[in-house]
């Protein structure tokens, strides 16, 4: 890579959170690497993407900044360990080190899809899961673990599953394989827990089911805490602006749409189509030129109300975390896009929440009290309440108008009072209230009420 002032590394080192344009690099031997697409960007550390080198497509990782040589060496060592164990992984083509940066080029699997993409495309088809578990069993059988075992690090190229990202691969310590297996399983939908026995048959290694169940639960909780923390700090997915007068967080990928709205949210609200104008909140729908949005302002009715809210997180803050928590568990809710709190030093004032728009009809309109729900909706209702009960989440205001039926899914909205309970007794009390409130939407002697009462989880 060039050392002159036109060295693109200088621009990369100074780049912020938004991914830079794909760079072109001149190598010391006179060759050239042209990035065609940036797939992952970690500011000050690494750029990964598809590139062209010697007339062929390659996968390129450019390490720079502090520790670049160490990270590159870990990547090489991990890929070499996978290859030595006979596990499918892209081969390293060349490594170039110059000017404090390291460029690693490996085979590019053209047309490959990740396990995550495969599961989204095939839904009920478990072939990809079974093959991935078999590959994971081989990894552990070779005495190795992968610390970054997310679903994007399993690639399917043709009929073959591949493991990538050697940086996370190292020798396993005692008991680490169970935790590594739990890390993988904790990323699957809760509904997939029912087929765990079949998946473990593909894993083909002995494991204590009770020990594994506890490890999966603990891993899910760790992943949830880390993810919710990310929604409140600057990272590749979220942009945060924190001053003495305001705090905002929003999806970085929609920066061009969301940032202007957050600059003057009152004007955005006034320009929208009013959906609700109450004392505690005002809601409007917005057309942005892309997908429609919903903006919700949490009002302060008077000085006593303002004082009571000033010392605690706003309802927008609570709803933001609740929406991300539901999405983490696979529970449908309009996507949370942005949240803003007005502040006066440590005191909190009004707050705003922006979400996607769900065009579905609410259950008060969809369901007929004189009939049982149609089969697809009946399944969705039972599944939703089963998951909520399992993860101890209560909504707090289960009016039928807060559940929307759209595209074969049941969406929860209005999450101000949503709680994930740690205390079993508190959960039982809150669940009884939620269940009773939902049933009160229809007459107690109706066919629908009786059907729901028989099928919703008790306490």
Coordinates of C-alpha atoms in Angstrom, one line a residue:
X1 CA 0.0 0.0 0.0
X2 CA 1.3 3.5 -0.8
X3 CA 2.9 5.6 1.9
X4 CA 2.4 8.9 0.3
X5 CA -0.1 11.6 1.2
X6 CA -2.7 10.0 -1.1
X7 CA -2.6 6.9 1.1
X8 CA -6.3 6.0 1.6
X9 CA -5.4 4.7 5.1
X10 CA -5.2 8.3 6.3
X11 CA -8.9 8.8 5.3
X12 CA -9.9 5.5 6.9
X13 CA -8.2 6.3 10.2
X14 CA -10.1 9.6 10.4
X15 CA -13.5 8.2 9.3
X16 CA -16.4 8.1 11.7
X17 CA -19.1 5.6 12.2
X18 CA -20.6 5.8 8.8
X19 CA -19.0 3.3 6.4
X20 CA -16.6 5.0 4.0
X21 CA -16.7 4.6 0.2
X22 CA -14.9 1.4 -1.0
X23 CA -11.2 2.3 -1.2
X24 CA -8.6 1.3 -3.7
X25 CA -5.1 0.3 -2.4
X26 CA -1.8 0.1 -4.2
X27 CA 0.3 -2.7 -2.9
X28 CA 4.1 -2.6 -2.3
X29 CA 4.7 -5.0 -5.2
X30 CA 2.8 -2.7 -7.6
X31 CA -0.4 -4.7 -7.5
X32 CA -3.7 -3.2 -6.7
X33 CA -6.8 -4.1 -4.6
X34 CA -10.0 -2.4 -5.4
X35 CA -12.8 -2.8 -2.8
X36 CA -16.2 -3.2 -4.6
X37 CA -18.4 -3.3 -1.5
X38 CA -17.9 -2.6 2.2
X39 CA -19.7 -5.3 4.2
X40 CA -18.5 -4.4 7.7
X41 CA -16.9 -1.3 9.1
X42 CA -15.4 -0.9 12.6
X43 CA -14.1 2.7 12.9
X44 CA -10.4 2.9 13.7
X45 CA -10.0 -0.9 13.5
X46 CA -11.2 -2.8 10.5
X47 CA -12.8 -2.7 7.1
X48 CA -14.1 -5.9 5.5
X49 CA -15.7 -6.3 2.1
X50 CA -15.6 -7.8 -1.4
X51 CA -12.6 -6.7 -3.5
X52 CA -10.9 -7.4 -6.8
X53 CA -7.3 -8.5 -6.9
X54 CA -5.3 -9.9 -9.8
X55 CA -8.5 -10.1 -11.9
X56 CA -10.5 -12.2 -9.5
X57 CA -13.0 -11.4 -6.7
X58 CA -11.6 -11.9 -3.2
X59 CA -12.8 -11.3 0.4
X60 CA -10.6 -8.6 1.9
X61 CA -10.0 -7.6 5.5
X62 CA -8.0 -4.5 6.2
X63 CA -6.8 -4.1 9.8
X64 CA -5.4 -0.8 10.9
X65 CA -5.0 1.3 14.0
X66 CA -3.7 0.0 17.4
X67 CA -3.3 -3.8 17.5
X68 CA -3.7 -4.3 13.7
X69 CA -0.9 -6.8 13.5
X70 CA -2.2 -8.7 16.5
X71 CA -5.8 -8.9 15.1
X72 CA -4.6 -10.0 11.7
X73 CA -2.4 -12.7 13.2
X74 CA -5.4 -14.0 15.2
X75 CA -7.4 -14.1 12.0
X76 CA -4.7 -16.1 10.2
X77 CA -4.2 -18.5 13.1
X78 CA -7.9 -19.1 13.4
X79 CA -8.4 -19.8 9.7
X80 CA -5.3 -22.1 9.8
X81 CA -6.7 -24.0 12.7
X82 CA -10.0 -24.5 10.9
X83 CA -8.2 -25.7 7.8
X84 CA -5.9 -28.1 9.8
X85 CA -9.0 -29.6 11.4
X86 CA -10.5 -30.3 8.0
X87 CA -13.3 -27.9 8.4
X88 CA -14.5 -25.9 5.4
X89 CA -13.2 -22.4 5.5
X90 CA -12.0 -19.9 2.9
X91 CA -8.3 -20.2 2.2
X92 CA -5.9 -17.3 2.7
X93 CA -4.5 -16.0 -0.6
X94 CA -2.1 -13.3 0.6
X95 CA -1.2 -11.1 3.5
X96 CA 0.3 -7.7 3.1
X97 CA 1.7 -5.6 6.0
X98 CA 2.7 -2.0 5.5
X99 CA 2.5 1.4 7.2
X100 CA 0.9 -0.1 10.4
X101 CA -1.9 -1.8 8.5
X102 CA -2.4 -5.4 7.5
X103 CA -4.4 -6.5 4.4
X104 CA -5.6 -10.1 4.4
X105 CA -7.1 -11.5 1.2
X106 CA -9.0 -14.8 1.2
X107 CA -11.2 -16.8 -1.2
X108 CA -14.5 -15.2 -2.0
X109 CA -17.5 -17.6 -2.0
X110 CA -19.5 -16.1 -4.8
X111 CA -23.3 -16.6 -4.2
X112 CA -22.9 -17.8 -0.6
X113 CA -25.6 -17.0 1.9
X114 CA -25.4 -16.8 5.7
X115 CA -27.2 -19.2 8.0
X116 CA -29.4 -16.2 9.0
X117 CA -30.4 -15.5 5.4
X118 CA -31.0 -19.2 4.8
X119 CA -33.3 -19.4 7.8
X120 CA -35.2 -16.3 6.8
X121 CA -35.7 -17.7 3.3
X122 CA -36.7 -21.3 4.2
X123 CA -38.7 -20.7 7.5
X124 CA -39.7 -24.3 8.5
X125 CA -36.8 -26.0 6.7
X126 CA -34.3 -27.2 9.3
X127 CA -31.7 -28.5 6.9
X128 CA -29.4 -25.5 7.3
X129 CA -29.7 -25.6 11.1
X130 CA -28.9 -29.4 11.1
X131 CA -25.9 -29.0 8.9
X132 CA -24.6 -26.0 10.9
X133 CA -25.0 -28.0 14.1
X134 CA -23.1 -30.9 12.5
X135 CA -20.3 -28.5 11.6
X136 CA -20.2 -27.0 15.1
X137 CA -19.9 -30.6 16.5
X138 CA -16.9 -31.2 14.2
X139 CA -15.4 -27.9 15.4
X140 CA -15.8 -28.9 19.1
X141 CA -14.6 -32.4 18.3
X142 CA -11.4 -30.9 17.0
X143 CA -10.9 -29.2 20.4
X144 CA -11.7 -25.7 19.0
X145 CA -14.4 -23.1 19.8
X146 CA -15.5 -19.9 18.0
X147 CA -16.1 -17.0 20.3
X148 CA -18.0 -15.0 17.7
X149 CA -20.5 -17.7 16.8
X150 CA -23.2 -15.5 15.3
X151 CA -25.4 -16.9 12.4
X152 CA -23.6 -14.7 9.9
X153 CA -20.3 -16.7 10.4
X154 CA -21.9 -19.8 8.9
X155 CA -22.0 -19.6 5.1
X156 CA -23.7 -21.9 2.7
X157 CA -22.0 -22.2 -0.7
X158 CA -23.7 -24.8 -2.8
X159 CA -24.6 -27.6 -0.4
X160 CA -21.6 -27.0 1.9
X161 CA -21.6 -25.1 5.2
X162 CA -18.5 -23.1 5.8
X163 CA -17.1 -21.4 8.9
X164 CA -15.6 -17.9 8.6
X165 CA -14.0 -15.2 10.7
X166 CA -10.9 -16.9 12.2
X167 CA -10.4 -14.2 14.7
X168 CA -12.8 -15.9 17.1
X169 CA -11.3 -19.4 16.8
X170 CA -9.0 -20.9 19.4
X171 CA -8.4 -24.0 21.5
X172 CA -11.2 -24.9 23.8
X173 CA -10.8 -24.9 27.6
X174 CA -12.7 -27.4 29.8
X175 CA -16.5 -26.8 29.7
X176 CA -16.2 -24.1 27.0
X177 CA -17.8 -26.2 24.3
X178 CA -21.1 -26.3 26.1
X179 CA -21.1 -22.6 26.5
X180 CA -20.1 -22.2 22.8
X181 CA -23.0 -24.5 21.8
X182 CA -25.3 -22.5 24.1
X183 CA -24.2 -19.2 22.4
X184 CA -25.2 -20.7 19.0
X185 CA -28.6 -22.0 20.3
X186 CA -29.4 -18.8 22.1
X187 CA -29.6 -16.9 18.8
X188 CA -32.3 -19.1 17.4
X189 CA -36.0 -18.2 17.9
X190 CA -37.6 -19.4 21.1
X191 CA -39.9 -21.7 19.1
X192 CA -36.8 -23.6 17.9
X193 CA -36.1 -24.8 21.5
X194 CA -38.8 -27.4 20.9
X195 CA -36.6 -29.1 18.3
X196 CA -33.4 -29.0 20.3
X197 CA -33.3 -32.8 20.7
X198 CA -33.2 -33.2 16.9
X199 CA -30.5 -30.5 16.6
X200 CA -28.4 -32.1 19.3
X201 CA -28.6 -35.4 17.3
X202 CA -26.9 -33.5 14.4
X203 CA -24.4 -32.0 16.8
X204 CA -23.4 -35.6 17.6
X205 CA -21.5 -35.0 20.8
X206 CA -22.6 -35.8 24.4
X207 CA -24.1 -33.0 26.3
X208 CA -26.1 -32.7 29.5
X209 CA -29.6 -31.3 28.5
X210 CA -30.2 -29.6 31.8
X211 CA -26.8 -28.0 31.9
X212 CA -27.3 -26.9 28.3
X213 CA -30.8 -25.4 29.0
X214 CA -29.3 -23.3 31.8
X215 CA -26.4 -22.2 29.6
X216 CA -28.8 -21.2 26.7
X217 CA -31.0 -19.1 29.1
X218 CA -27.9 -17.4 30.6
X219 CA -26.5 -16.7 27.1
X220 CA -29.8 -15.2 25.9
X221 CA -29.8 -12.9 28.9
X222 CA -26.2 -11.8 28.3
X223 CA -26.9 -11.2 24.6
X224 CA -30.1 -9.2 25.5
X225 CA -28.3 -7.0 28.0
X226 CA -25.4 -6.3 25.6
X227 CA -27.9 -5.5 22.7
X228 CA -30.0 -3.1 24.8
X229 CA -26.9 -1.4 25.9
X230 CA -25.9 -0.9 22.3
X231 CA -29.2 0.9 21.5
X232 CA -28.1 3.7 23.9
X233 CA -24.5 4.3 22.7
X234 CA -22.7 5.0 19.5
X235 CA -21.9 1.9 17.5
X236 CA -22.2 0.7 13.9
X237 CA -25.9 0.2 14.3
X238 CA -27.0 3.2 16.4
X239 CA -26.0 6.9 16.4
X240 CA -26.3 8.8 19.7
X241 CA -26.2 12.5 20.4
X242 CA -25.9 13.5 24.0
X243 CA -25.8 17.1 25.3
X244 CA -26.9 19.0 28.4
X245 CA -30.2 19.8 26.6
X246 CA -31.0 16.5 24.8
X247 CA -30.3 12.8 24.3
X248 CA -31.2 11.1 21.1
X249 CA -30.5 7.7 19.6
X250 CA -31.5 6.4 16.2
X251 CA -30.7 3.8 13.5
X252 CA -27.6 4.9 11.7
X253 CA -28.7 3.2 8.5
X254 CA -31.6 5.7 8.2
X255 CA -29.5 8.7 9.2
X256 CA -30.7 10.7 6.1
X257 CA -34.3 10.4 7.1
X258 CA -34.2 10.4 10.9
X259 CA -31.6 13.0 11.7
X260 CA -33.6 15.9 10.1
X261 CA -36.7 14.8 12.0
X262 CA -34.9 14.7 15.3
X263 CA -33.6 18.3 14.7
X264 CA -37.1 19.6 15.1
X265 CA -39.5 16.8 16.1
X266 CA -42.3 19.3 17.0
X267 CA -42.3 20.5 13.4
X268 CA -42.3 16.9 12.1
X269 CA -45.2 16.1 14.4
X270 CA -47.2 19.1 13.2
X271 CA -46.6 18.2 9.6
X272 CA -47.9 14.6 10.0
X273 CA -51.4 13.2 9.9
X274 CA -52.7 13.4 13.5
X275 CA -53.7 10.0 14.9
X276 CA -54.1 10.9 18.6
X277 CA -54.0 14.2 20.5
X278 CA -54.3 13.4 24.2
X279 CA -53.0 15.1 27.3
X280 CA -50.2 12.7 27.9
X281 CA -49.2 11.9 24.3
X282 CA -49.6 13.2 20.7
X283 CA -49.2 10.8 17.8
X284 CA -49.0 11.4 14.1
X285 CA -48.1 9.4 10.9
X286 CA -45.4 10.8 8.7
X287 CA -44.7 10.3 5.0
X288 CA -40.9 10.5 4.4
X289 CA -40.5 9.4 0.8
X290 CA -39.6 6.0 2.0
X291 CA -41.7 3.8 4.4
X292 CA -44.2 5.7 6.5
X293 CA -43.3 6.4 10.1
X294 CA -45.1 7.1 13.3
X295 CA -43.9 9.9 15.7
X296 CA -45.2 10.0 19.3
X297 CA -44.6 12.9 21.7
X298 CA -44.9 12.2 25.4
X299 CA -46.3 15.4 26.8
X300 CA -46.0 17.0 30.3
X301 CA -49.5 18.1 31.4
X302 CA -48.4 20.5 34.2
X303 CA -45.5 21.3 36.5
X304 CA -46.4 18.6 39.0
X305 CA -46.4 16.0 36.2
X306 CA -43.1 17.4 34.8
X307 CA -41.5 17.2 38.3
X308 CA -42.7 13.6 38.8
X309 CA -41.2 12.5 35.4
X310 CA -37.9 14.6 35.6
X311 CA -35.9 12.1 37.7
X312 CA -36.7 8.9 35.8
X313 CA -36.3 7.6 32.3
X314 CA -39.1 8.9 30.0
X315 CA -41.8 6.7 28.6
X316 CA -40.1 7.1 25.2
X317 CA -36.9 5.6 26.7
X318 CA -38.9 2.8 28.2
X319 CA -40.8 2.1 25.0
X320 CA -37.6 2.2 23.0
X321 CA -36.0 -0.5 25.1
X322 CA -39.2 -2.5 25.3
X323 CA -39.5 -2.6 21.5
X324 CA -36.0 -3.8 21.0
X325 CA -36.5 -6.4 23.8
X326 CA -39.6 -7.7 22.0
X327 CA -37.8 -7.9 18.7
X328 CA -34.9 -9.7 20.3
X329 CA -37.4 -12.4 21.5
X330 CA -39.0 -12.6 18.0
X331 CA -42.2 -10.8 19.1
X332 CA -43.6 -8.6 16.3
X333 CA -43.8 -4.8 17.0
X334 CA -43.4 -1.8 14.7
X335 CA -39.6 -1.3 14.3
X336 CA -38.2 1.3 16.8
X337 CA -36.3 3.8 14.7
X338 CA -35.4 6.8 17.0
X339 CA -35.9 8.1 20.5
X340 CA -35.2 11.6 21.9
X341 CA -35.4 13.1 25.4
X342 CA -35.3 16.8 26.1
X343 CA -33.1 17.4 29.1
X344 CA -32.0 20.1 31.5
X345 CA -28.8 18.7 32.8
X346 CA -29.8 15.6 34.8
X347 CA -33.6 16.4 34.5
X348 CA -35.7 14.9 31.8
X349 CA -38.5 16.7 30.0
X350 CA -40.6 15.9 27.0
X351 CA -39.7 12.9 24.9
X352 CA -40.3 11.6 21.4
X353 CA -40.4 8.1 19.8
X354 CA -40.3 7.3 16.1
X355 CA -41.3 3.8 14.9
X356 CA -42.2 2.2 11.7
X357 CA -45.9 2.2 10.6
X358 CA -47.9 -1.0 10.9
X359 CA -51.0 -0.9 8.6
X360 CA -52.7 -3.9 10.3
X361 CA -56.2 -4.0 11.8
X362 CA -56.6 -4.2 15.5
X363 CA -58.1 -7.3 17.1
X364 CA -61.3 -5.4 18.1
X365 CA -62.1 -5.1 14.4
X366 CA -60.6 -8.4 13.3
X367 CA -62.2 -10.8 15.8
X368 CA -65.9 -11.7 16.1
X369 CA -67.0 -12.3 19.7
X370 CA -69.5 -14.9 18.4
X371 CA -66.8 -17.0 16.7
X372 CA -63.5 -18.6 17.4
X373 CA -60.5 -16.9 15.6
X374 CA -59.7 -18.2 12.1
X375 CA -56.8 -20.8 12.2
X376 CA -53.9 -18.5 11.2
X377 CA -54.9 -15.9 13.8
X378 CA -55.7 -18.5 16.4
X379 CA -52.2 -19.9 16.1
X380 CA -50.7 -16.4 16.2
X381 CA -52.6 -15.5 19.4
X382 CA -51.6 -18.7 21.2
X383 CA -47.9 -18.4 20.1
X384 CA -47.7 -14.7 21.2
X385 CA -49.1 -15.4 24.6
X386 CA -47.0 -18.5 25.0
X387 CA -43.8 -16.6 24.3
X388 CA -44.7 -13.6 26.5
X389 CA -45.5 -16.0 29.4
X390 CA -42.3 -18.0 28.9
X391 CA -40.0 -14.9 29.0
X392 CA -42.1 -13.2 31.7
X393 CA -43.1 -10.1 29.8
X394 CA -46.3 -8.3 30.5
X395 CA -47.7 -5.5 28.4
X396 CA -49.6 -3.5 31.1
X397 CA -52.5 -2.3 28.8
X398 CA -53.7 -5.3 26.7
X399 CA -56.6 -3.6 25.0
X400 CA -57.5 -5.3 21.8
X401 CA -56.6 -2.1 20.0
X402 CA -53.0 -2.6 21.0
X403 CA -52.7 -5.8 19.0
X404 CA -52.5 -5.5 15.2
X405 CA -53.0 -8.3 12.7
X406 CA -50.8 -7.8 9.7
X407 CA -49.1 -10.0 7.1
X408 CA -49.7 -13.2 9.1
X409 CA -48.2 -11.7 12.3
X410 CA -49.6 -10.2 15.5
X411 CA -48.0 -6.9 16.4
X412 CA -47.9 -5.4 19.9
X413 CA -48.0 -1.6 20.1
X414 CA -48.1 1.0 22.8
X415 CA -45.3 -0.4 24.9
X416 CA -45.1 2.3 27.6
X417 CA -45.9 -0.1 30.5
X418 CA -44.2 -3.2 29.2
X419 CA -42.1 -5.1 31.8
X420 CA -39.8 -8.1 31.7
X421 CA -40.1 -9.5 35.2
X422 CA -37.2 -10.9 37.3
X423 CA -39.4 -11.7 40.3
X424 CA -41.8 -14.7 39.7
X425 CA -44.5 -13.4 42.2
X426 CA -44.5 -10.0 40.6
X427 CA -44.8 -11.6 37.2
X428 CA -47.8 -13.7 38.2
X429 CA -49.6 -10.7 39.6
X430 CA -49.0 -8.7 36.4
X431 CA -49.8 -11.6 34.2
X432 CA -53.2 -12.1 35.8
X433 CA -54.0 -8.4 35.2
X434 CA -52.8 -8.6 31.6
X435 CA -54.8 -11.7 30.9
X436 CA -58.0 -10.3 32.6
X437 CA -57.7 -7.0 30.7
X438 CA -57.4 -8.9 27.3
X439 CA -60.4 -11.1 28.0
X440 CA -62.5 -8.0 29.0
X441 CA -62.4 -6.9 25.4
X442 CA -65.3 -9.3 24.7
X443 CA -68.4 -10.4 26.6
X444 CA -67.7 -13.1 29.2
X445 CA -70.4 -15.4 27.8
X446 CA -69.2 -15.1 24.2
X447 CA -67.6 -17.9 22.2
X448 CA -64.4 -15.9 21.7
X449 CA -64.0 -15.2 25.4
X450 CA -64.4 -18.8 26.3
X451 CA -62.0 -19.9 23.6
X452 CA -59.3 -17.4 24.8
X453 CA -59.8 -18.3 28.4
X454 CA -59.2 -22.0 27.6
X455 CA -56.0 -21.4 25.6
X456 CA -54.2 -18.4 27.1
X457 CA -51.5 -19.5 29.7
X458 CA -52.7 -19.2 33.3
X459 CA -50.5 -18.1 36.1

